[in-house]
Amino acid sequence: MLKPLGDRIVVTVDKEEEKTVGGIVLANNAKEKPQTAEVLAVGPGAVSPEGKTIAMTVKAGDKVLFDKYAGSEVKYDEKDYLILHEKDIMAIVE
């Protein structure tokens, strides 16, 4: 498993919808990039100028909403992950 450093977060992005509400099947290039994901792993947090670790707001298992073009896509053990900074998370979905 990937272990993020600093204020980074490893997530798996939710699958994009294949159909609209009206039942129309979308082509791959017409689909919007999903903005929700499940948090898999969380780093220890950012370090302040005084050297103290700032605790992370999210935890593993949270469902989050993130900026549309944020993060770095990585492939590890044949699975796709997205690595985000905590500042790229807009909200926790409850």
mmCIF file of C-alpha atoms in Angstrom, residues 4-89:
data_model
loop_
_atom_site.group_PDB
_atom_site.id
_atom_site.type_symbol
_atom_site.label_atom_id
_atom_site.label_comp_id
_atom_site.label_asym_id
_atom_site.label_seq_id
_atom_site.Cartn_x
_atom_site.Cartn_y
_atom_site.Cartn_z
ATOM 1 C CA PRO A 4 1.576 9.360 1.830
ATOM 2 C CA LEU A 5 4.014 11.903 3.249
ATOM 3 C CA GLY A 6 3.299 15.330 4.748
ATOM 4 C CA ASP A 7 -0.179 16.661 4.015
ATOM 5 C CA ARG A 8 -0.825 14.273 1.131
ATOM 6 C CA ILE A 9 -3.819 11.948 0.846
ATOM 7 C CA VAL A 10 -4.222 8.781 -1.264
ATOM 8 C CA VAL A 11 -7.740 8.298 -2.676
ATOM 9 C CA THR A 12 -9.603 6.118 -5.143
ATOM 10 C CA VAL A 13 -11.806 8.177 -7.437
ATOM 11 C CA ASP A 14 -15.454 7.145 -7.801
ATOM 12 C CA LYS A 15 -16.494 5.714 -11.175
ATOM 13 C CA GLU A 16 -17.969 8.126 -13.685
ATOM 14 C CA GLU A 17 -21.627 7.780 -14.645
ATOM 15 C CA GLU A 18 -22.276 5.938 -17.914
ATOM 16 C CA LYS A 19 -25.857 7.202 -18.307
ATOM 17 C CA THR A 20 -27.617 10.493 -17.723
ATOM 18 C CA VAL A 21 -30.698 10.776 -15.518
ATOM 19 C CA GLY A 22 -32.814 10.494 -18.683
ATOM 20 C CA GLY A 23 -31.106 7.212 -19.628
ATOM 21 C CA ILE A 24 -28.859 8.496 -22.430
ATOM 22 C CA VAL A 25 -25.570 6.542 -22.654
ATOM 23 C CA LEU A 26 -22.556 8.870 -22.757
ATOM 24 C CA ALA A 27 -19.439 8.443 -24.893
ATOM 25 C CA ASN A 28 -16.131 8.343 -23.001
ATOM 26 C CA ASN A 29 -15.107 11.833 -24.124
ATOM 27 C CA ALA A 30 -18.461 13.333 -23.049
ATOM 28 C CA LYS A 31 -18.245 12.121 -19.454
ATOM 29 C CA GLU A 32 -17.298 14.592 -16.750
ATOM 30 C CA LYS A 33 -14.366 13.757 -14.521
ATOM 31 C CA PRO A 34 -15.773 12.683 -11.127
ATOM 32 C CA GLN A 35 -14.912 14.865 -8.143
ATOM 33 C CA THR A 36 -15.682 12.465 -5.314
ATOM 34 C CA ALA A 37 -13.366 9.849 -3.880
ATOM 35 C CA GLU A 38 -12.779 7.558 -0.913
ATOM 36 C CA VAL A 39 -9.765 8.275 1.277
ATOM 37 C CA LEU A 40 -7.476 5.228 1.572
ATOM 38 C CA ALA A 41 -4.468 6.656 3.420
ATOM 39 C CA VAL A 42 -3.516 9.954 5.047
ATOM 40 C CA GLY A 43 -0.074 11.414 5.740
ATOM 41 C CA PRO A 44 0.928 12.676 9.187
ATOM 42 C CA GLY A 45 0.179 16.309 8.264
ATOM 43 C CA ALA A 46 2.025 19.454 7.223
ATOM 44 C CA VAL A 47 4.830 20.832 9.368
ATOM 45 C CA SER A 48 4.501 24.433 10.613
ATOM 46 C CA PRO A 49 7.447 26.867 10.511
ATOM 47 C CA GLU A 50 7.897 26.172 14.244
ATOM 48 C CA GLY A 51 8.399 22.456 13.479
ATOM 49 C CA LYS A 52 5.043 21.231 14.825
ATOM 50 C CA THR A 53 2.939 18.767 12.841
ATOM 51 C CA ILE A 54 -0.503 20.108 11.927
ATOM 52 C CA ALA A 55 -3.069 17.297 12.236
ATOM 53 C CA MET A 56 -5.023 16.261 9.141
ATOM 54 C CA THR A 57 -8.762 16.976 8.909
ATOM 55 C CA VAL A 58 -9.659 13.858 6.895
ATOM 56 C CA LYS A 59 -9.134 10.215 7.809
ATOM 57 C CA ALA A 60 -9.110 6.891 5.982
ATOM 58 C CA GLY A 61 -12.621 5.832 4.971
ATOM 59 C CA ASP A 62 -13.949 9.394 4.490
ATOM 60 C CA LYS A 63 -15.752 10.257 1.259
ATOM 61 C CA VAL A 64 -14.457 13.596 -0.027
ATOM 62 C CA LEU A 65 -15.167 16.191 -2.706
ATOM 63 C CA PHE A 66 -12.008 17.568 -4.363
ATOM 64 C CA ASP A 67 -10.996 20.231 -6.908
ATOM 65 C CA LYS A 68 -11.693 19.134 -10.482
ATOM 66 C CA TYR A 69 -8.099 19.031 -11.785
ATOM 67 C CA ALA A 70 -6.250 18.465 -8.498
ATOM 68 C CA GLY A 71 -3.740 15.802 -7.620
ATOM 69 C CA SER A 72 -1.448 13.376 -9.375
ATOM 70 C CA GLU A 73 -2.738 10.162 -10.909
ATOM 71 C CA VAL A 74 -0.602 7.118 -10.132
ATOM 72 C CA LYS A 75 -0.836 3.407 -10.928
ATOM 73 C CA TYR A 76 0.400 0.948 -8.286
ATOM 74 C CA ASP A 77 -0.161 -2.824 -8.250
ATOM 75 C CA GLU A 78 -2.422 -2.529 -11.325
ATOM 76 C CA LYS A 79 -4.767 -0.087 -9.500
ATOM 77 C CA ASP A 80 -5.316 3.608 -10.171
ATOM 78 C CA TYR A 81 -4.961 6.101 -7.326
ATOM 79 C CA LEU A 82 -5.021 9.873 -6.987
ATOM 80 C CA ILE A 83 -2.656 11.625 -4.576
ATOM 81 C CA LEU A 84 -3.954 14.977 -3.325
ATOM 82 C CA HIS A 85 -2.787 17.671 -0.936
ATOM 83 C CA GLU A 86 -5.172 18.399 1.926
ATOM 84 C CA LYS A 87 -5.775 21.906 0.494
ATOM 85 C CA ASP A 88 -7.302 20.281 -2.638
ATOM 86 C CA ILE A 89 -10.123 18.739 -0.557
#
